[in-house]
XYZ file of N, CA and C in Angstrom:
381
model
N 15.279 11.247 5.916
C 13.536 11.604 6.411
C 13.270 12.919 6.736
N 12.460 13.670 6.137
C 12.123 15.195 6.330
C 11.317 15.185 7.602
N 11.252 16.145 8.280
C 10.709 16.279 9.445
C 9.275 16.111 9.709
N 8.000 16.258 8.565
C 6.902 15.873 8.371
C 7.028 14.639 8.243
N 7.519 13.791 7.530
C 7.587 12.282 7.719
C 7.894 11.907 8.755
N 8.903 12.366 9.474
C 9.275 11.809 10.995
C 8.293 11.940 12.020
N 7.282 12.913 11.917
C 6.082 12.894 12.549
C 5.248 11.626 12.455
N 5.167 11.091 11.512
C 4.397 9.986 10.979
C 4.892 8.856 11.136
N 6.304 9.090 11.601
C 6.966 7.504 11.558
C 6.502 6.615 12.955
N 6.748 7.127 13.969
C 6.333 6.534 15.269
C 5.235 5.504 15.217
N 3.904 5.818 14.527
C 2.789 5.138 14.706
C 3.194 3.625 13.535
N 4.280 3.620 12.764
C 4.517 2.768 12.043
C 5.423 1.757 12.483
N 6.189 2.181 13.585
C 7.225 1.317 14.027
C 6.706 -0.324 14.337
N 7.427 -1.214 13.782
C 6.878 -2.446 14.235
C 5.931 -3.127 13.410
N 5.129 -2.403 12.515
C 4.092 -2.809 11.810
C 4.520 -3.558 10.415
N 3.588 -4.419 9.881
C 4.184 -5.040 8.669
C 3.492 -4.777 7.695
N 3.922 -4.091 6.511
C 3.256 -3.257 5.281
C 3.578 -4.315 4.046
N 2.742 -4.480 3.428
C 2.610 -5.108 2.241
C 2.600 -4.017 0.883
N 3.531 -3.987 0.089
C 3.686 -3.027 -0.894
C 3.475 -3.895 -2.246
N 2.369 -3.669 -2.951
C 2.221 -4.310 -4.321
C 2.389 -3.166 -5.289
N 3.439 -3.297 -5.964
C 4.043 -2.215 -6.922
C 4.574 -2.943 -8.011
N 4.221 -3.193 -9.432
C 4.726 -3.529 -10.500
C 5.995 -2.751 -10.954
N 6.089 -1.822 -10.644
C 7.340 -1.079 -11.202
C 8.712 -1.050 -9.854
N 9.591 -1.926 -10.198
C 10.467 -2.251 -9.166
C 11.231 -1.055 -8.562
N 11.541 -0.151 -9.306
C 12.348 1.080 -8.804
C 11.056 2.033 -7.702
N 9.926 2.022 -8.261
C 8.895 2.782 -7.397
C 8.715 1.942 -6.087
N 8.508 0.743 -6.229
C 8.373 -0.211 -5.198
C 9.571 -0.183 -4.285
N 10.576 -0.021 -4.608
C 12.014 -0.024 -3.719
C 11.886 1.036 -2.978
N 11.106 2.320 -3.619
C 11.343 3.577 -3.084
C 10.175 3.608 -1.919
N 8.980 3.069 -2.200
C 8.040 3.173 -1.489
C 8.580 2.251 -0.105
N 8.956 1.169 -0.201
C 9.504 0.236 0.805
C 10.408 1.138 1.555
N 11.357 1.573 0.898
C 12.663 2.259 1.771
C 11.951 3.127 2.424
N 10.975 3.997 2.180
C 10.381 5.107 3.085
C 9.726 4.548 4.058
N 9.199 3.707 3.866
C 8.180 2.801 5.024
C 8.940 2.172 5.918
N 9.982 1.480 5.376
C 11.008 0.835 6.255
C 11.766 2.070 7.069
N 12.133 3.233 6.462
C 12.653 4.126 7.147
C 11.888 4.676 8.488
N 10.554 4.385 8.460
C 9.834 4.975 9.556
C 9.628 3.616 10.649
N 10.366 2.504 10.374
C 10.389 1.612 11.408
C 9.466 0.229 11.109
N 8.759 0.472 9.987
C 8.006 -0.739 9.640
C 8.701 -1.770 8.960
N 8.336 -2.979 9.071
C 8.695 -4.256 8.085
C 7.872 -4.231 6.816
N 8.851 -4.200 5.818
C 7.904 -4.232 4.525
C 8.310 -5.133 3.587
N 7.199 -5.890 2.904
C 7.499 -6.963 1.554
C 6.947 -6.254 0.487
N 7.664 -6.318 -0.454
C 7.371 -5.763 -1.700
C 7.143 -6.892 -2.757
N 5.909 -6.702 -3.202
C 5.854 -7.739 -4.426
C 5.629 -7.337 -5.734
N 5.987 -7.690 -6.832
C 5.615 -7.007 -8.031
C 4.507 -7.546 -8.862
N 3.890 -8.561 -8.587
C 2.977 -9.120 -9.253
C 1.605 -9.491 -8.754
N 0.385 -9.510 -9.243
C -0.813 -10.056 -8.819
C -0.507 -11.517 -7.903
N 0.108 -12.319 -8.791
C -0.002 -13.450 -8.370
C 0.920 -13.684 -7.036
N 1.946 -13.186 -6.890
C 2.909 -12.944 -5.677
C 1.965 -12.233 -4.605
N 1.350 -11.474 -4.986
C 0.577 -10.502 -3.872
C -0.362 -11.509 -3.208
N -1.248 -12.365 -4.072
C -2.041 -13.127 -3.425
C -1.631 -14.237 -2.893
N -0.383 -14.774 -3.082
C 0.325 -15.871 -2.443
C 0.754 -15.233 -0.925
N 0.995 -13.937 -1.007
C 1.508 -13.234 0.498
C 0.499 -12.977 1.491
N -0.914 -13.471 1.037
C -1.723 -13.010 2.075
C -1.833 -14.084 3.064
N -1.150 -15.091 3.012
C -1.280 -16.190 4.124
C -0.410 -15.558 5.384
N 0.109 -14.329 5.203
C 1.048 -13.787 6.257
C -0.040 -12.748 7.010
N 0.510 -12.354 8.196
C -0.188 -11.264 8.945
C 0.457 -9.943 8.391
N -0.642 -8.950 8.081
C -0.295 -7.623 7.642
C -0.824 -6.379 8.615
N -0.278 -5.468 8.595
C -0.802 -4.376 9.412
C -1.667 -3.441 8.311
N -1.111 -3.476 7.239
C -1.742 -2.756 6.368
C -0.940 -2.814 4.766
N -1.510 -2.493 3.623
C -0.932 -2.866 2.426
C -1.176 -1.354 1.418
N -0.060 -1.057 0.744
C -0.171 -0.264 -0.098
C -0.386 -0.968 -1.500
N -1.228 -0.637 -2.510
C -1.750 -1.230 -3.616
C -1.749 -0.463 -4.685
N -0.822 -0.807 -5.870
C -0.697 -0.200 -7.189
C -2.083 -0.642 -7.598
N -2.948 0.091 -8.478
C -4.172 -0.460 -9.049
C -3.957 -1.311 -10.194
N -2.917 -0.917 -10.943
C -2.743 -1.705 -12.280
C -1.363 -2.241 -12.300
N -1.508 -3.934 -12.218
C -0.237 -4.600 -12.435
C 0.105 -5.257 -13.665
N 0.694 -4.585 -14.360
C 0.963 -5.092 -15.775
C -0.351 -5.363 -16.482
N -1.341 -4.757 -16.365
C -2.526 -4.899 -17.043
C -3.509 -5.725 -16.144
N -3.274 -6.022 -15.082
C -4.440 -6.655 -14.235
C -4.736 -5.704 -13.043
N -5.850 -5.902 -12.591
C -6.651 -5.169 -11.395
C -6.055 -5.678 -10.369
N -5.523 -4.968 -9.491
C -5.073 -5.721 -7.966
C -6.476 -5.791 -7.081
N -7.783 -5.669 -7.675
C -8.686 -5.654 -6.977
C -9.170 -7.240 -6.228
N -8.291 -8.218 -6.864
C -8.473 -9.536 -6.303
C -7.899 -9.501 -4.722
N -6.698 -8.812 -4.711
C -5.921 -8.579 -3.300
C -6.543 -7.687 -2.646
N -7.183 -6.647 -3.066
C -7.895 -5.781 -1.965
C -9.136 -6.592 -1.644
N -9.840 -7.242 -2.249
C -10.976 -7.845 -1.821
C -10.502 -8.904 -0.794
N -9.556 -9.631 -0.739
C -8.927 -10.447 0.148
C -8.583 -9.833 1.675
N -7.907 -8.688 1.380
C -7.407 -7.775 2.343
C -8.660 -7.150 3.314
N -9.725 -6.923 2.328
C -10.927 -6.464 3.087
C -11.478 -7.430 3.953
N -11.743 -8.762 3.403
C -12.131 -9.843 4.156
C -11.596 -10.067 5.317
N -10.064 -9.933 5.259
C -9.180 -10.460 6.503
C -9.272 -9.281 7.371
N -9.762 -8.041 6.959
C -9.869 -6.797 7.825
C -8.461 -6.066 7.872
N -7.779 -6.153 6.902
C -6.389 -5.680 6.843
C -6.722 -4.381 6.014
N -6.428 -2.954 6.667
C -6.662 -1.744 5.879
C -5.520 -1.590 4.915
N -6.012 -0.933 3.818
C -5.245 -0.718 2.623
C -5.537 0.949 2.099
N -4.457 1.007 1.101
C -4.633 2.209 0.303
C -4.170 2.006 -0.906
N -4.759 2.727 -1.906
C -4.193 2.500 -3.248
C -3.103 3.879 -3.536
N -2.460 3.197 -4.794
C -1.495 4.311 -4.988
C -1.444 4.258 -6.810
N -1.576 5.309 -7.415
C -1.720 4.880 -8.695
C -1.291 6.179 -9.443
N -0.567 5.754 -10.601
C -0.343 7.050 -11.344
C -1.148 7.287 -12.585
N -2.434 6.550 -12.647
C -3.319 7.054 -13.562
C -4.731 6.651 -12.883
N -5.916 7.027 -13.652
C -7.184 6.573 -13.165
C -7.534 7.267 -12.101
N -8.939 7.292 -11.889
C -9.763 8.311 -10.952
C -10.011 7.209 -9.682
N -10.208 7.891 -8.769
C -10.608 7.282 -7.524
C -12.219 6.678 -7.494
N -12.935 7.106 -8.426
C -14.326 6.746 -8.447
C -14.585 5.385 -8.306
N -13.877 4.151 -9.417
C -14.000 2.808 -8.976
C -13.671 2.439 -7.814
N -12.632 2.704 -7.197
C -12.108 2.308 -6.046
C -12.845 2.659 -4.904
N -13.307 4.010 -4.930
C -14.302 4.544 -3.880
C -15.737 3.742 -3.672
N -16.233 3.310 -4.844
C -17.318 2.940 -4.965
C -17.391 1.390 -4.531
N -16.252 1.020 -4.908
C -15.840 -0.653 -4.563
C -15.521 -0.896 -3.224
N -14.668 0.007 -2.469
C -14.037 0.282 -1.354
C -14.215 1.474 -0.745
N -15.538 1.662 -0.184
C -15.947 2.958 0.642
C -15.036 3.336 1.692
N -14.316 4.384 1.612
C -13.604 4.966 2.734
C -12.144 4.650 2.386
N -11.863 4.002 1.101
C -10.283 3.741 0.872
C -9.971 5.018 0.019
N -8.585 5.059 0.186
C -7.867 6.310 -0.288
C -6.829 6.214 -1.173
N -6.783 6.948 -2.347
C -6.022 6.725 -3.479
C -4.935 7.953 -3.332
N -3.673 7.653 -3.299
C -2.560 8.355 -3.624
C -2.281 8.467 -4.988
N -1.810 9.608 -5.414
C -1.345 9.875 -6.704
C 0.016 9.606 -6.686
N 0.732 8.961 -7.771
C 2.160 8.957 -7.697
C 2.471 10.086 -8.461
N 3.663 10.711 -8.434
C 4.789 9.989 -7.509
C 3.809 10.386 -6.156
N 4.293 9.572 -4.988
C 3.758 9.709 -3.735
C 4.864 10.799 -2.691
N 4.356 11.871 -2.269
C 5.314 12.424 -1.332
C 5.324 11.643 -0.171
N 6.718 11.319 0.301
C 6.949 10.581 1.456
C 6.032 10.884 2.646
N 5.842 12.333 3.130
C 4.952 12.553 4.409
C 3.805 12.312 4.055
N 2.984 12.346 2.873
C 1.842 11.930 2.714
C 1.547 10.533 2.847
N 2.482 9.692 2.262
C 2.517 8.349 2.309
C 2.416 7.646 3.738
N 3.453 8.507 4.629
C 3.465 7.952 5.962
C 2.119 8.337 6.682
N 1.855 9.481 6.499
C 0.576 10.011 7.206
C -0.539 9.306 6.839
N -0.889 8.781 5.775
C -1.891 8.060 5.502
C -1.872 6.795 5.728
N -0.604 5.976 5.942
C -0.413 4.787 6.412
C -0.578 4.918 7.975
N 0.081 5.816 8.707
C -0.299 5.922 10.097
C -1.549 5.967 10.266
N -2.521 6.440 9.605
C -3.909 6.771 9.801
C -4.511 5.459 9.791
N -4.363 4.870 8.714
C -5.112 3.406 8.345
C -4.485 2.430 9.513
N -3.608 2.275 9.969
C -3.108 1.285 11.162
C -3.424 1.786 12.437
N -3.970 2.828 12.624
C -4.387 3.455 13.753
C -5.802 3.183 13.998
N -6.508 2.907 13.255
C -8.023 2.780 13.154
C -8.266 1.363 13.910
């Protein structure tokens, strides 16, 4: 973990983070970076698995917007109803739709820098 990322590691220790990412390698990388900061991570690959995972208690979530042609918005809607903070992570698309639908939400562009990811997660779990 780089020194900047280490600064953001402490606030994530012990938190439970859901990563919804349909590209397995990207999801594993995101999970590894977040776990390196001391968080517990569950990575799911599909919209269906993400929806099923919402019966657990989450500190925050990282959501890929497009999951094999399906929008992640049903998951974001449920998380918002549950009061669970989340951020979007996408390799394409603009933040216009997500920011109008989820005011105050954040979009990180892929590939995501580890320090940026951890800082963004630290910010939303501390709210």
